[in-house]
Amino acid sequence: MRQILILGLIALGFSFNSCTKTNEPTTKSEILQSTTWMVQSVQASGYLTGLIYERGRTPEGSPYDMSKIRVQFLPNGKASAIDNTGNAQTTGTWTLLENDSKISISSSQNYLLDGTGNILSLTTSEFTFSGARTYKSQLVEATVKMVPAL
């Protein structure tokens, strides 16, 4: 009887160890591709200065409303972006550079996204990058914080 109990406990132990975890993204490329991203906030200096957008604080309809911007990084190096009207969808390209410390986004037709930027933070809950952008033919240094879309 005791041997059956011991064998049962061993079998129970193996059943707990055999549970599989979901594959969480681990590389920066996998993290970028794991969700659709939306803009949480934009801090700028240059032509535009200060906090120019923050989700929940910037009134919708303002010139800097970015609440509808969405971007999805696809495995084939394409980036699918929705503009700040929520209507126009474009396909650009993306690539990680310099040991995944920078990201280059091009042809998304969104001044906030297009360009090369330093990756400041990249987790499954936050993607923050900074770099020079051109807005109305003026140079703007921007820090963009993105979060998974709701």
PDB file of C-alpha atoms in Angstrom:
ATOM      1  CA  MET A   1       0.000   0.000   0.000  1.00  0.00           C
ATOM      2  CA  ARG A   2       2.814   2.351   0.902  1.00  0.00           C
ATOM      3  CA  GLN A   3       4.514   1.674  -2.470  1.00  0.00           C
ATOM      4  CA  ILE A   4       1.320   2.587  -4.327  1.00  0.00           C
ATOM      5  CA  LEU A   5       1.086   5.855  -2.373  1.00  0.00           C
ATOM      6  CA  ILE A   6       4.720   6.703  -3.148  1.00  0.00           C
ATOM      7  CA  LEU A   7       4.264   5.862  -6.832  1.00  0.00           C
ATOM      8  CA  GLY A   8       1.117   8.014  -6.886  1.00  0.00           C
ATOM      9  CA  LEU A   9       2.983  10.981  -5.387  1.00  0.00           C
ATOM     10  CA  ILE A  10       5.807  10.579  -7.898  1.00  0.00           C
ATOM     11  CA  ALA A  11       3.316  10.463 -10.783  1.00  0.00           C
ATOM     12  CA  LEU A  12       1.604  13.568  -9.403  1.00  0.00           C
ATOM     13  CA  GLY A  13       4.964  15.339  -9.257  1.00  0.00           C
ATOM     14  CA  PHE A  14       5.678  14.492 -12.897  1.00  0.00           C
ATOM     15  CA  SER A  15       2.277  15.785 -13.958  1.00  0.00           C
ATOM     16  CA  PHE A  16       3.019  19.206 -12.439  1.00  0.00           C
ATOM     17  CA  ASN A  17       6.428  19.347 -14.111  1.00  0.00           C
ATOM     18  CA  SER A  18       5.032  18.400 -17.496  1.00  0.00           C
ATOM     19  CA  CYS A  19       2.804  21.494 -17.721  1.00  0.00           C
ATOM     20  CA  THR A  20       3.979  23.648 -20.600  1.00  0.00           C
ATOM     21  CA  LYS A  21       4.333  27.388 -20.355  1.00  0.00           C
ATOM     22  CA  THR A  22       3.166  29.650 -23.138  1.00  0.00           C
ATOM     23  CA  ASN A  23       6.020  30.885 -25.270  1.00  0.00           C
ATOM     24  CA  GLU A  24       6.650  34.412 -24.093  1.00  0.00           C
ATOM     25  CA  PRO A  25       8.570  36.593 -26.553  1.00  0.00           C
ATOM     26  CA  THR A  26      12.161  37.042 -25.438  1.00  0.00           C
ATOM     27  CA  THR A  27      14.071  38.855 -28.187  1.00  0.00           C
ATOM     28  CA  LYS A  28      13.412  42.458 -29.106  1.00  0.00           C
ATOM     29  CA  SER A  29      12.204  41.358 -32.519  1.00  0.00           C
ATOM     30  CA  GLU A  30       9.755  38.882 -30.969  1.00  0.00           C
ATOM     31  CA  ILE A  31       8.503  41.482 -28.477  1.00  0.00           C
ATOM     32  CA  LEU A  32       7.876  44.033 -31.243  1.00  0.00           C
ATOM     33  CA  GLN A  33       5.923  41.453 -33.245  1.00  0.00           C
ATOM     34  CA  SER A  34       3.917  40.180 -30.273  1.00  0.00           C
ATOM     35  CA  THR A  35       1.272  42.922 -30.271  1.00  0.00           C
ATOM     36  CA  THR A  36      -0.232  45.913 -32.021  1.00  0.00           C
ATOM     37  CA  TRP A  37       1.217  49.073 -30.490  1.00  0.00           C
ATOM     38  CA  MET A  38      -0.487  52.425 -29.805  1.00  0.00           C
ATOM     39  CA  VAL A  39       0.964  55.754 -28.711  1.00  0.00           C
ATOM     40  CA  GLN A  40       0.870  56.409 -24.971  1.00  0.00           C
ATOM     41  CA  SER A  41       2.839  59.673 -24.915  1.00  0.00           C
ATOM     42  CA  VAL A  42       5.153  61.896 -26.935  1.00  0.00           C
ATOM     43  CA  GLN A  43       7.713  64.253 -25.420  1.00  0.00           C
ATOM     44  CA  ALA A  44       9.455  66.628 -27.841  1.00  0.00           C
ATOM     45  CA  SER A  45      12.015  69.389 -28.176  1.00  0.00           C
ATOM     46  CA  GLY A  46      12.834  71.601 -31.133  1.00  0.00           C
ATOM     47  CA  TYR A  47      10.004  72.913 -33.314  1.00  0.00           C
ATOM     48  CA  LEU A  48       7.573  71.333 -30.825  1.00  0.00           C
ATOM     49  CA  THR A  49       8.543  71.364 -27.154  1.00  0.00           C
ATOM     50  CA  GLY A  50       7.254  69.581 -24.078  1.00  0.00           C
ATOM     51  CA  LEU A  51       4.637  66.911 -23.636  1.00  0.00           C
ATOM     52  CA  ILE A  52       2.758  67.129 -26.925  1.00  0.00           C
ATOM     53  CA  TYR A  53       0.576  64.070 -26.424  1.00  0.00           C
ATOM     54  CA  GLU A  54      -0.453  61.856 -23.542  1.00  0.00           C
ATOM     55  CA  ARG A  55      -3.240  59.288 -23.808  1.00  0.00           C
ATOM     56  CA  GLY A  56      -6.204  60.459 -21.749  1.00  0.00           C
ATOM     57  CA  ARG A  57      -4.912  64.030 -21.341  1.00  0.00           C
ATOM     58  CA  THR A  58      -4.805  65.376 -24.881  1.00  0.00           C
ATOM     59  CA  PRO A  59      -8.278  66.360 -26.058  1.00  0.00           C
ATOM     60  CA  GLU A  60      -9.360  64.377 -29.078  1.00  0.00           C
ATOM     61  CA  GLY A  61      -9.424  66.578 -32.137  1.00  0.00           C
ATOM     62  CA  SER A  62      -6.360  68.612 -31.086  1.00  0.00           C
ATOM     63  CA  PRO A  63      -3.621  69.020 -33.718  1.00  0.00           C
ATOM     64  CA  TYR A  64      -1.512  66.493 -31.821  1.00  0.00           C
ATOM     65  CA  ASP A  65      -4.155  63.835 -31.183  1.00  0.00           C
ATOM     66  CA  MET A  66      -2.394  60.504 -31.687  1.00  0.00           C
ATOM     67  CA  SER A  67      -4.982  58.283 -30.015  1.00  0.00           C
ATOM     68  CA  LYS A  68      -5.804  56.348 -33.183  1.00  0.00           C
ATOM     69  CA  ILE A  69      -2.261  55.618 -34.367  1.00  0.00           C
ATOM     70  CA  ARG A  70      -1.531  51.891 -34.388  1.00  0.00           C
ATOM     71  CA  VAL A  71       1.506  50.016 -35.655  1.00  0.00           C
ATOM     72  CA  GLN A  72       2.106  46.327 -36.056  1.00  0.00           C
ATOM     73  CA  PHE A  73       5.580  44.948 -36.746  1.00  0.00           C
ATOM     74  CA  LEU A  74       5.351  41.896 -39.006  1.00  0.00           C
ATOM     75  CA  PRO A  75       7.915  39.057 -39.214  1.00  0.00           C
ATOM     76  CA  ASN A  76       8.689  39.818 -42.875  1.00  0.00           C
ATOM     77  CA  GLY A  77      10.134  43.255 -42.014  1.00  0.00           C
ATOM     78  CA  LYS A  78       6.942  45.099 -42.941  1.00  0.00           C
ATOM     79  CA  ALA A  79       5.192  47.508 -40.602  1.00  0.00           C
ATOM     80  CA  SER A  80       1.458  48.037 -40.868  1.00  0.00           C
ATOM     81  CA  ALA A  81       0.431  51.460 -39.570  1.00  0.00           C
ATOM     82  CA  ILE A  82      -2.888  53.235 -39.063  1.00  0.00           C
ATOM     83  CA  ASP A  83      -2.716  57.041 -39.037  1.00  0.00           C
ATOM     84  CA  ASN A  84      -4.109  59.471 -36.461  1.00  0.00           C
ATOM     85  CA  THR A  85      -7.484  59.614 -38.232  1.00  0.00           C
ATOM     86  CA  GLY A  86      -7.903  55.879 -37.683  1.00  0.00           C
ATOM     87  CA  ASN A  87      -8.748  55.446 -41.365  1.00  0.00           C
ATOM     88  CA  ALA A  88      -5.650  55.290 -43.541  1.00  0.00           C
ATOM     89  CA  GLN A  89      -3.559  52.155 -43.345  1.00  0.00           C
ATOM     90  CA  THR A  90      -0.086  52.030 -44.849  1.00  0.00           C
ATOM     91  CA  THR A  91       2.649  49.455 -45.047  1.00  0.00           C
ATOM     92  CA  GLY A  92       6.210  50.486 -44.340  1.00  0.00           C
ATOM     93  CA  THR A  93       9.319  48.606 -43.326  1.00  0.00           C
ATOM     94  CA  TRP A  94      11.187  48.144 -40.084  1.00  0.00           C
ATOM     95  CA  THR A  95      14.530  46.752 -38.982  1.00  0.00           C
ATOM     96  CA  LEU A  96      16.555  46.588 -35.802  1.00  0.00           C
ATOM     97  CA  LEU A  97      20.067  48.030 -35.976  1.00  0.00           C
ATOM     98  CA  GLU A  98      23.266  48.114 -33.923  1.00  0.00           C
ATOM     99  CA  ASN A  99      22.725  44.986 -31.826  1.00  0.00           C
ATOM    100  CA  ASP A 100      19.017  45.753 -31.449  1.00  0.00           C
ATOM    101  CA  SER A 101      19.693  49.102 -29.742  1.00  0.00           C
ATOM    102  CA  LYS A 102      18.047  51.092 -32.566  1.00  0.00           C
ATOM    103  CA  ILE A 103      15.008  50.735 -34.765  1.00  0.00           C
ATOM    104  CA  SER A 104      14.547  52.075 -38.268  1.00  0.00           C
ATOM    105  CA  ILE A 105      11.014  52.551 -39.591  1.00  0.00           C
ATOM    106  CA  SER A 106      10.448  53.829 -43.116  1.00  0.00           C
ATOM    107  CA  SER A 107       7.641  54.441 -45.583  1.00  0.00           C
ATOM    108  CA  SER A 108       4.873  54.267 -42.948  1.00  0.00           C
ATOM    109  CA  GLN A 109       3.852  57.785 -44.043  1.00  0.00           C
ATOM    110  CA  ASN A 110       3.672  58.801 -40.380  1.00  0.00           C
ATOM    111  CA  TYR A 111       6.138  61.508 -39.303  1.00  0.00           C
ATOM    112  CA  LEU A 112       6.077  60.206 -35.735  1.00  0.00           C
ATOM    113  CA  LEU A 113       7.166  56.694 -36.732  1.00  0.00           C
ATOM    114  CA  ASP A 114       9.400  57.163 -39.776  1.00  0.00           C
ATOM    115  CA  GLY A 115      13.087  57.487 -39.007  1.00  0.00           C
ATOM    116  CA  THR A 116      15.788  55.832 -36.946  1.00  0.00           C
ATOM    117  CA  GLY A 117      15.568  55.939 -33.195  1.00  0.00           C
ATOM    118  CA  ASN A 118      17.278  54.669 -30.085  1.00  0.00           C
ATOM    119  CA  ILE A 119      15.331  51.972 -28.255  1.00  0.00           C
ATOM    120  CA  LEU A 120      15.082  53.187 -24.657  1.00  0.00           C
ATOM    121  CA  SER A 121      12.762  50.466 -23.379  1.00  0.00           C
ATOM    122  CA  LEU A 122      11.243  47.370 -24.943  1.00  0.00           C
ATOM    123  CA  THR A 123       9.156  44.935 -22.919  1.00  0.00           C
ATOM    124  CA  THR A 124       5.854  43.219 -23.635  1.00  0.00           C
ATOM    125  CA  SER A 125       4.105  46.150 -21.915  1.00  0.00           C
ATOM    126  CA  GLU A 126       6.120  49.151 -23.188  1.00  0.00           C
ATOM    127  CA  PHE A 127       8.089  50.247 -26.237  1.00  0.00           C
ATOM    128  CA  THR A 128       9.868  53.592 -25.912  1.00  0.00           C
ATOM    129  CA  PHE A 129      12.156  55.054 -28.569  1.00  0.00           C
ATOM    130  CA  SER A 130      13.667  58.467 -29.288  1.00  0.00           C
ATOM    131  CA  GLY A 131      15.153  60.217 -32.261  1.00  0.00           C
ATOM    132  CA  ALA A 132      14.931  63.080 -34.706  1.00  0.00           C
ATOM    133  CA  ARG A 133      11.739  63.439 -36.726  1.00  0.00           C
ATOM    134  CA  THR A 134      10.618  66.024 -39.259  1.00  0.00           C
ATOM    135  CA  TYR A 135       7.318  67.800 -38.675  1.00  0.00           C
ATOM    136  CA  LYS A 136       6.189  70.555 -41.058  1.00  0.00           C
ATOM    137  CA  SER A 137       9.726  70.699 -42.481  1.00  0.00           C
ATOM    138  CA  GLN A 138      11.145  71.343 -39.006  1.00  0.00           C
ATOM    139  CA  LEU A 139      13.378  69.080 -36.938  1.00  0.00           C
ATOM    140  CA  VAL A 140      11.873  67.664 -33.755  1.00  0.00           C
ATOM    141  CA  GLU A 141      13.626  65.445 -31.222  1.00  0.00           C
ATOM    142  CA  ALA A 142      10.915  63.129 -29.943  1.00  0.00           C
ATOM    143  CA  THR A 143      10.600  60.430 -27.320  1.00  0.00           C
ATOM    144  CA  VAL A 144       7.662  58.177 -28.128  1.00  0.00           C
ATOM    145  CA  LYS A 145       6.211  55.744 -25.612  1.00  0.00           C
ATOM    146  CA  MET A 146       3.986  53.016 -27.028  1.00  0.00           C
ATOM    147  CA  VAL A 147       1.921  50.369 -25.240  1.00  0.00           C
ATOM    148  CA  PRO A 148      -0.100  47.391 -26.435  1.00  0.00           C
ATOM    149  CA  ALA A 149      -3.314  48.564 -28.117  1.00  0.00           C
ATOM    150  CA  LEU A 150      -6.517  48.165 -26.209  1.00  0.00           C
TER     151      LEU A 150
END
